[in-house]
CSV table of C-alpha atoms in Angstrom, one decimal:
chain,number,residue,atom,x,y,z
A,30,TYR,CA,0.0,0.0,0.0
A,31,TRP,CA,2.6,2.5,1.0
A,32,LEU,CA,4.8,2.2,-2.0
A,33,THR,CA,1.8,2.1,-4.3
A,34,GLU,CA,0.3,5.2,-2.8
A,35,ILE,CA,3.6,7.2,-3.0
A,36,SER,CA,4.4,6.0,-6.5
A,37,GLY,CA,1.3,7.9,-7.6
A,38,ILE,CA,2.9,11.3,-7.0
A,39,PRO,CA,4.1,11.8,-10.6
A,40,PHE,CA,0.5,11.0,-11.7
A,41,GLY,CA,-1.2,13.6,-9.5
A,42,LEU,CA,-1.9,11.5,-6.4
A,43,MET,CA,-0.4,13.4,-3.5
A,44,GLY,CA,1.4,11.7,-0.7
A,45,GLU,CA,-0.6,13.0,2.2
A,46,MET,CA,-1.2,11.3,5.6
A,47,LEU,CA,-4.6,12.6,6.4
A,48,GLN,CA,-6.2,9.8,8.4
A,49,ASP,CA,-5.6,10.7,12.0
A,50,GLY,CA,-2.3,12.4,11.0
A,51,GLY,CA,-0.9,9.2,9.6
A,52,ASN,CA,2.1,7.3,10.9
A,53,PRO,CA,5.0,9.8,11.1
A,54,TRP,CA,7.7,7.1,11.2
A,55,ARG,CA,6.4,5.3,8.1
A,56,GLY,CA,5.8,8.6,6.4
A,57,MET,CA,9.4,9.6,6.8
A,58,VAL,CA,10.5,6.5,5.0
A,59,TYR,CA,8.7,7.9,2.0
A,60,GLY,CA,9.6,11.6,2.6
A,61,MET,CA,6.3,12.9,3.9
A,62,THR,CA,4.5,14.1,7.0
A,63,ASN,CA,0.9,15.1,7.7
A,64,ARG,CA,-0.1,18.6,7.0
A,65,MET,CA,-1.2,21.6,9.0
A,66,PRO,CA,-3.7,22.0,10.5
A,67,TRP,CA,-5.1,18.6,9.7
A,68,SER,CA,-4.7,17.0,13.1
A,69,ALA,CA,-4.0,18.8,16.4
A,70,ASP,CA,-2.8,15.4,17.8
A,71,ALA,CA,-0.3,15.0,15.0
A,72,ASP,CA,1.4,18.4,14.8
A,73,PRO,CA,4.2,18.0,12.2
A,74,ARG,CA,6.1,21.2,13.3
A,75,PRO,CA,8.5,19.4,15.7
A,76,LEU,CA,9.5,17.1,12.9
A,77,TRP,CA,9.9,20.0,10.5
A,78,ARG,CA,12.2,21.7,13.0
A,79,ALA,CA,14.3,18.5,13.1
A,80,TRP,CA,14.6,18.7,9.3
A,81,ASP,CA,15.7,22.3,9.6
A,82,ALA,CA,18.2,21.5,12.3
A,83,PHE,CA,19.7,18.7,10.2
A,84,GLY,CA,19.8,20.8,7.1
A,85,MET,CA,17.4,18.7,5.0
A,86,ARG,CA,17.5,21.1,2.0
A,87,GLY,CA,19.7,19.7,-0.8
A,88,THR,CA,19.9,16.2,0.7
A,89,ARG,CA,19.6,13.1,-1.6
A,90,MET,CA,16.9,10.7,-0.7
A,91,ILE,CA,17.9,7.0,-1.0
A,92,GLY,CA,15.0,4.8,-0.3
A,93,TYR,CA,15.0,1.3,1.2
A,94,TRP,CA,14.1,0.0,-2.2
A,95,VAL,CA,17.4,1.2,-3.8
A,96,ASP,CA,19.7,-1.8,-4.1
A,97,ALA,CA,22.8,0.4,-3.3
A,98,SER,CA,21.3,2.0,-0.2
A,99,PRO,CA,24.1,2.8,2.2
A,100,VAL,CA,22.1,1.8,5.3
A,101,ARG,CA,20.3,-1.5,5.8
A,102,THR,CA,18.4,-2.9,8.8
A,103,GLY,CA,18.8,-6.6,8.0
A,104,ARG,CA,15.0,-7.0,8.3
A,105,ALA,CA,12.3,-6.9,5.7
A,106,ASP,CA,9.8,-5.5,8.2
A,107,VAL,CA,11.9,-2.6,9.5
A,108,LEU,CA,12.9,-0.3,6.7
A,109,ALA,CA,15.5,2.5,6.4
A,110,THR,CA,15.5,5.5,4.1
A,111,VAL,CA,18.6,7.7,4.0
A,112,TYR,CA,18.7,11.5,3.4
A,113,ALA,CA,22.3,12.0,2.6
A,114,LYS,CA,24.4,15.1,2.3
A,115,PRO,CA,28.2,15.5,2.3
A,116,GLY,CA,29.5,14.1,5.6
A,117,ALA,CA,26.2,13.4,7.2
A,118,ALA,CA,23.0,11.4,6.8
A,119,LEU,CA,19.5,11.4,8.3
A,120,VAL,CA,18.2,7.9,8.5
A,121,ALA,CA,14.5,7.3,8.8
A,122,LEU,CA,13.7,3.9,10.4
A,123,ALA,CA,10.1,2.6,10.4
A,124,SER,CA,8.7,-0.7,11.6
A,125,TRP,CA,6.0,-3.0,10.1
A,126,ALA,CA,7.1,-5.8,12.5
A,127,ALA,CA,4.4,-7.5,14.5
A,128,ALA,CA,6.3,-6.9,17.8
A,129,ASP,CA,8.9,-4.6,19.2
A,130,THR,CA,12.3,-5.6,17.8
A,131,ASP,CA,16.0,-4.6,17.6
A,132,VAL,CA,17.9,-3.9,14.5
A,133,ALA,CA,21.6,-3.7,13.9
A,134,LEU,CA,22.3,-1.2,11.1
A,135,THR,CA,24.7,-2.1,8.3
A,136,VAL,CA,26.2,1.2,7.2
A,137,ASP,CA,28.4,1.9,4.2
A,138,TRP,CA,30.3,4.7,5.9
A,139,ARG,CA,32.5,5.3,2.9
A,140,ALA,CA,29.4,5.8,0.6
A,141,LEU,CA,28.2,8.4,3.1
A,142,GLY,CA,31.5,10.2,3.4
A,143,ILE,CA,31.7,9.6,7.1
A,144,ASP,CA,34.8,8.3,8.9
A,145,PRO,CA,33.6,5.2,10.9
A,146,ALA,CA,36.2,5.7,13.5
A,147,ALA,CA,34.8,9.1,14.3
A,148,ALA,CA,31.1,8.4,13.5
A,149,THR,CA,28.2,9.3,15.8
A,150,VAL,CA,24.7,7.9,15.7
A,151,THR,CA,22.2,10.2,17.5
A,152,ALA,CA,18.5,10.5,17.7
A,153,PRO,CA,17.5,14.2,18.2
A,154,GLU,CA,14.7,14.8,20.6
A,155,ILE,CA,11.5,15.4,18.6
A,156,ALA,CA,8.3,16.1,20.5
A,157,ALA,CA,5.7,13.4,20.1
A,158,PHE,CA,8.1,11.4,17.9
A,159,GLN,CA,11.2,10.3,19.8
A,160,PRO,CA,13.4,11.0,22.8
A,161,ALA,CA,17.0,12.1,22.4
A,162,ARG,CA,19.4,9.2,22.4
A,163,THR,CA,22.9,8.3,21.4
A,164,PHE,CA,23.8,4.9,20.0
A,165,ALA,CA,27.2,3.3,19.6
A,166,ALA,CA,28.1,2.3,16.1
A,167,GLY,CA,26.9,-1.3,15.8
A,168,GLU,CA,24.7,-1.2,18.9
A,169,PRO,CA,21.3,-2.8,18.4
A,170,ILE,CA,18.6,-0.2,18.1
A,171,PRO,CA,15.3,-0.9,19.7
A,172,VAL,CA,12.4,-0.3,17.4
A,173,PRO,CA,8.9,-0.3,18.8
A,174,ARG,CA,6.1,-2.0,16.8
A,175,GLY,CA,4.6,0.5,14.4
A,176,LYS,CA,7.1,3.2,15.2
A,177,GLY,CA,10.7,4.0,14.3
A,178,TRP,CA,13.5,6.6,14.6
A,179,LEU,CA,15.2,9.5,12.9
A,180,LEU,CA,18.9,9.0,13.3
A,181,VAL,CA,21.7,11.4,12.5
A,182,LEU,CA,24.9,9.8,11.3
A,183,ALA,CA,27.8,12.2,11.2
A,184,THR,CA,31.4,12.7,12.2
A,185,ARG,CA,32.1,13.9,15.7
């Protein structure tokens, strides 16, 4: 459903998450959020601020469906889309798993232009989306059922 819905954008079908504000983690895998003021319970402004803080403008989106994606989860039911820019990447993780799970990211640091010896993996705090957290490279990342993370991969 998700890929079919989004693939309609070139044909005039807009990628909007209108029903109850949608699922913001799954939406980020496809580069979309809900819109204002559709749902007071799903205010997208904290997520938009996180985009601005990362510097989303000018990034290159590399979806989970791209064979050469530089970030993989190792699971078919937890997907990762990368928003890459020189020396940094914003990784959107979203779960379709039936239960909470852990993923170990496989990262092609060279493809991202990030020195793995000096790499950081951080989750910025985003209201109603995720708490702030830092992960060690290679550390399993807990992904709640139906949710996910936005992770910043960068050099210290």
